[in-house]
C-alpha positions as a Markdown table, in Angstrom:
| # | Residue | x | y | z |
|---|---|---|---|---|
| 1 | Met | 9.9 | -26.5 | -0.1 |
| 2 | Glu | 6.4 | -27.6 | 0.7 |
| 3 | Tyr | 3.5 | -25.9 | 2.4 |
| 4 | Gln | 0.5 | -27.1 | 4.3 |
| 5 | Val | -2.6 | -25.5 | 5.7 |
| 6 | Asn | -5.9 | -26.9 | 7.0 |
| 7 | Ala | -9.3 | -25.3 | 6.7 |
| 8 | Tyr | -12.8 | -26.1 | 7.7 |
| 9 | Ser | -16.2 | -24.6 | 7.8 |
| 10 | Val | -19.6 | -25.3 | 9.4 |
| 11 | Ser | -22.8 | -25.0 | 7.5 |
| 12 | Asn | -24.2 | -21.5 | 7.7 |
| 13 | Lys | -21.2 | -20.2 | 9.7 |
| 14 | Asp | -17.8 | -18.9 | 8.6 |
| 15 | Ala | -14.6 | -20.8 | 8.1 |
| 16 | Ile | -11.2 | -21.0 | 9.6 |
| 17 | Ile | -7.8 | -21.7 | 8.0 |
| 18 | Gln | -5.3 | -23.2 | 10.4 |
| 19 | Val | -1.6 | -22.4 | 9.6 |
| 20 | Lys | 1.0 | -23.5 | 12.2 |
| 21 | Gln | -0.2 | -21.9 | 15.4 |
| 22 | Ser | -2.5 | -19.4 | 13.8 |
| 23 | Asn | -6.2 | -19.4 | 13.0 |
| 24 | Ile | -7.4 | -17.1 | 10.2 |
| 25 | Val | -11.2 | -16.7 | 10.2 |
| 26 | Phe | -12.7 | -15.8 | 6.9 |
| 27 | Gly | -16.2 | -15.2 | 5.6 |
| 28 | Thr | -18.2 | -17.7 | 3.7 |
| 29 | Thr | -21.7 | -16.3 | 4.5 |
| 30 | Ala | -23.6 | -13.2 | 3.4 |
| 31 | Ser | -23.9 | -12.1 | 7.1 |
| 32 | Thr | -20.1 | -11.5 | 7.4 |
| 33 | Ala | -19.4 | -10.2 | 3.9 |
| 34 | Asp | -18.6 | -6.7 | 5.3 |
| 35 | Thr | -16.7 | -7.8 | 8.4 |
| 36 | Leu | -14.5 | -10.8 | 7.5 |
| 37 | Pro | -12.1 | -11.3 | 4.6 |
| 38 | Asn | -13.3 | -13.3 | 1.7 |
| 39 | Pro | -11.1 | -15.7 | -0.3 |
| 40 | Ala | -10.1 | -13.1 | -2.9 |
| 41 | Glu | -9.0 | -10.8 | -0.1 |
| 42 | Leu | -7.0 | -13.6 | 1.5 |
| 43 | Tyr | -5.3 | -14.2 | -1.8 |
| 44 | Leu | -4.4 | -10.5 | -2.1 |
| 45 | Gly | -3.2 | -10.6 | 1.6 |
| 46 | Ser | -0.9 | -13.4 | 0.7 |
| 47 | Phe | 0.5 | -11.3 | -2.2 |
| 48 | Ala | 1.0 | -8.4 | 0.2 |
| 49 | Ala | 2.7 | -10.7 | 2.8 |
| 50 | Cys | 5.1 | -12.0 | 0.2 |
| 51 | Met | 6.1 | -8.4 | -0.7 |
| 52 | Leu | 6.7 | -7.4 | 2.9 |
| 53 | Lys | 8.6 | -10.6 | 3.7 |
| 54 | Asn | 10.9 | -9.8 | 0.7 |
| 55 | Val | 11.4 | -6.2 | 1.9 |
| 56 | Glu | 12.7 | -7.7 | 5.1 |
| 57 | Arg | 14.8 | -10.3 | 3.3 |
| 58 | Phe | 16.3 | -7.9 | 0.8 |
| 59 | Ser | 16.9 | -5.1 | 3.3 |
| 60 | Gln | 19.5 | -7.3 | 4.8 |
| 61 | Met | 21.0 | -8.4 | 1.5 |
| 62 | Met | 21.0 | -4.8 | 0.1 |
| 63 | Lys | 22.1 | -3.4 | 3.4 |
| 64 | Phe | 19.4 | -0.8 | 4.0 |
| 65 | Ser | 17.4 | -0.3 | 7.1 |
| 66 | Phe | 13.7 | 0.7 | 7.4 |
| 67 | Thr | 11.4 | 1.5 | 10.3 |
| 68 | Lys | 8.3 | 0.1 | 8.6 |
| 69 | Ala | 6.9 | -0.9 | 5.2 |
| 70 | Thr | 3.3 | -0.8 | 4.1 |
| 71 | Val | 1.7 | -2.2 | 1.0 |
| 72 | Glu | -1.7 | -1.4 | -0.5 |
| 73 | Val | -3.0 | -3.9 | -3.0 |
| 74 | Asn | -6.0 | -3.4 | -5.3 |
| 75 | Ala | -7.4 | -5.9 | -7.8 |
| 76 | Ala | -9.9 | -6.0 | -10.6 |
| 77 | Arg | -12.1 | -9.1 | -11.1 |
| 78 | Leu | -13.7 | -10.1 | -14.3 |
| 79 | Lys | -17.3 | -11.5 | -14.2 |
| 80 | Lys | -16.9 | -14.1 | -17.0 |
| 81 | Pro | -14.8 | -16.0 | -16.4 |
| 82 | Pro | -14.6 | -15.0 | -12.7 |
| 83 | Ile | -10.9 | -14.4 | -12.3 |
| 84 | Ile | -8.7 | -11.7 | -11.0 |
| 85 | Asp | -7.5 | -9.9 | -14.1 |
| 86 | His | -5.2 | -7.2 | -12.7 |
| 87 | Val | -3.4 | -6.5 | -9.5 |
| 88 | Asn | -1.9 | -3.1 | -8.6 |
| 89 | Tyr | 0.2 | -2.3 | -5.6 |
| 90 | Thr | 1.9 | 0.6 | -3.8 |
| 91 | Leu | 4.7 | -0.5 | -1.5 |
| 92 | Thr | 6.0 | 2.3 | 0.8 |
| 93 | Ile | 9.2 | 2.0 | 2.7 |
| 94 | Phe | 9.8 | 4.3 | 5.7 |
| 95 | Ser | 13.5 | 4.8 | 6.3 |
| 96 | Lys | 16.1 | 7.2 | 7.6 |
| 97 | Glu | 18.3 | 6.2 | 4.7 |
| 98 | Glu | 19.1 | 8.8 | 2.2 |
| 99 | Lys | 18.9 | 6.5 | -0.8 |
| 100 | Ile | 17.6 | 3.0 | -1.3 |
| 101 | Asn | 18.1 | 1.3 | -4.6 |
| 102 | Ile | 14.3 | 1.0 | -5.4 |
| 103 | Ala | 14.9 | -0.4 | -8.9 |
| 104 | Leu | 17.0 | -3.3 | -7.5 |
| 105 | Leu | 14.5 | -4.0 | -4.7 |
| 106 | Lys | 11.6 | -4.1 | -7.2 |
| 107 | Lys | 13.6 | -6.4 | -9.5 |
| 108 | Asn | 14.4 | -8.7 | -6.6 |
| 109 | Ile | 10.8 | -8.9 | -5.4 |
| 110 | Glu | 9.6 | -9.6 | -8.9 |
| 111 | Lys | 12.3 | -12.3 | -9.5 |
| 112 | Phe | 12.3 | -14.1 | -6.1 |
| 113 | Gly | 8.8 | -13.6 | -4.6 |
| 114 | Thr | 7.0 | -16.9 | -4.6 |
| 115 | Ile | 3.5 | -15.6 | -4.3 |
| 116 | Tyr | 4.4 | -12.6 | -6.6 |
| 117 | Asn | 5.5 | -15.0 | -9.3 |
| 118 | Thr | 2.5 | -17.3 | -8.8 |
| 119 | Val | 0.1 | -14.4 | -9.2 |
| 120 | Asn | 2.0 | -13.1 | -12.1 |
| 121 | Leu | 1.3 | -16.3 | -14.0 |
| 122 | Ser | -2.4 | -15.7 | -13.9 |
| 123 | Cys | -2.8 | -11.9 | -14.2 |
| 124 | Thr | -1.1 | -8.6 | -14.9 |
| 125 | Ile | 0.7 | -6.9 | -12.0 |
| 126 | Thr | 1.6 | -3.3 | -11.9 |
| 127 | Gly | 3.0 | -1.3 | -9.0 |
| 128 | Thr | 5.3 | 1.2 | -7.5 |
| 129 | Ile | 7.7 | 1.3 | -4.7 |
| 130 | Lys | 8.4 | 4.5 | -2.9 |
| 131 | Thr | 10.3 | 5.6 | 0.1 |
| 132 | Val | 9.3 | 8.1 | 2.8 |
| 133 | Lys | 12.0 | 9.8 | 4.8 |
| 134 | Asp | 11.5 | 8.8 | 8.4 |
| 135 | Val | 12.8 | 11.3 | 11.0 |
């Protein structure tokens, strides 16, 4: 499988990533540092998207239903060298199901998540998955 994106920026303005039929605007200037995602946040967003895609995928394979899933991702960046050193996540699954095999879901996400595995090669990942009883 291969992937392709296109991106461009204009001097003193922000940039755009073009993916399929979507445009993702991101910040490259100081004036939008508080309003637009920066490259590190897009990286973490990709990590979160990978986890949510795999919840959808594995819910079908593991035969559980959910009404929604949320993930909060936090990261720590070193100054020298400037790298993300640690990622921590909390994945919450809202479901009416009495019991979801969280250990198996976590194992599957860690084993089969493309972005998860890519991030895991460069830094430490810790996280938890929890369920919330949906009524």
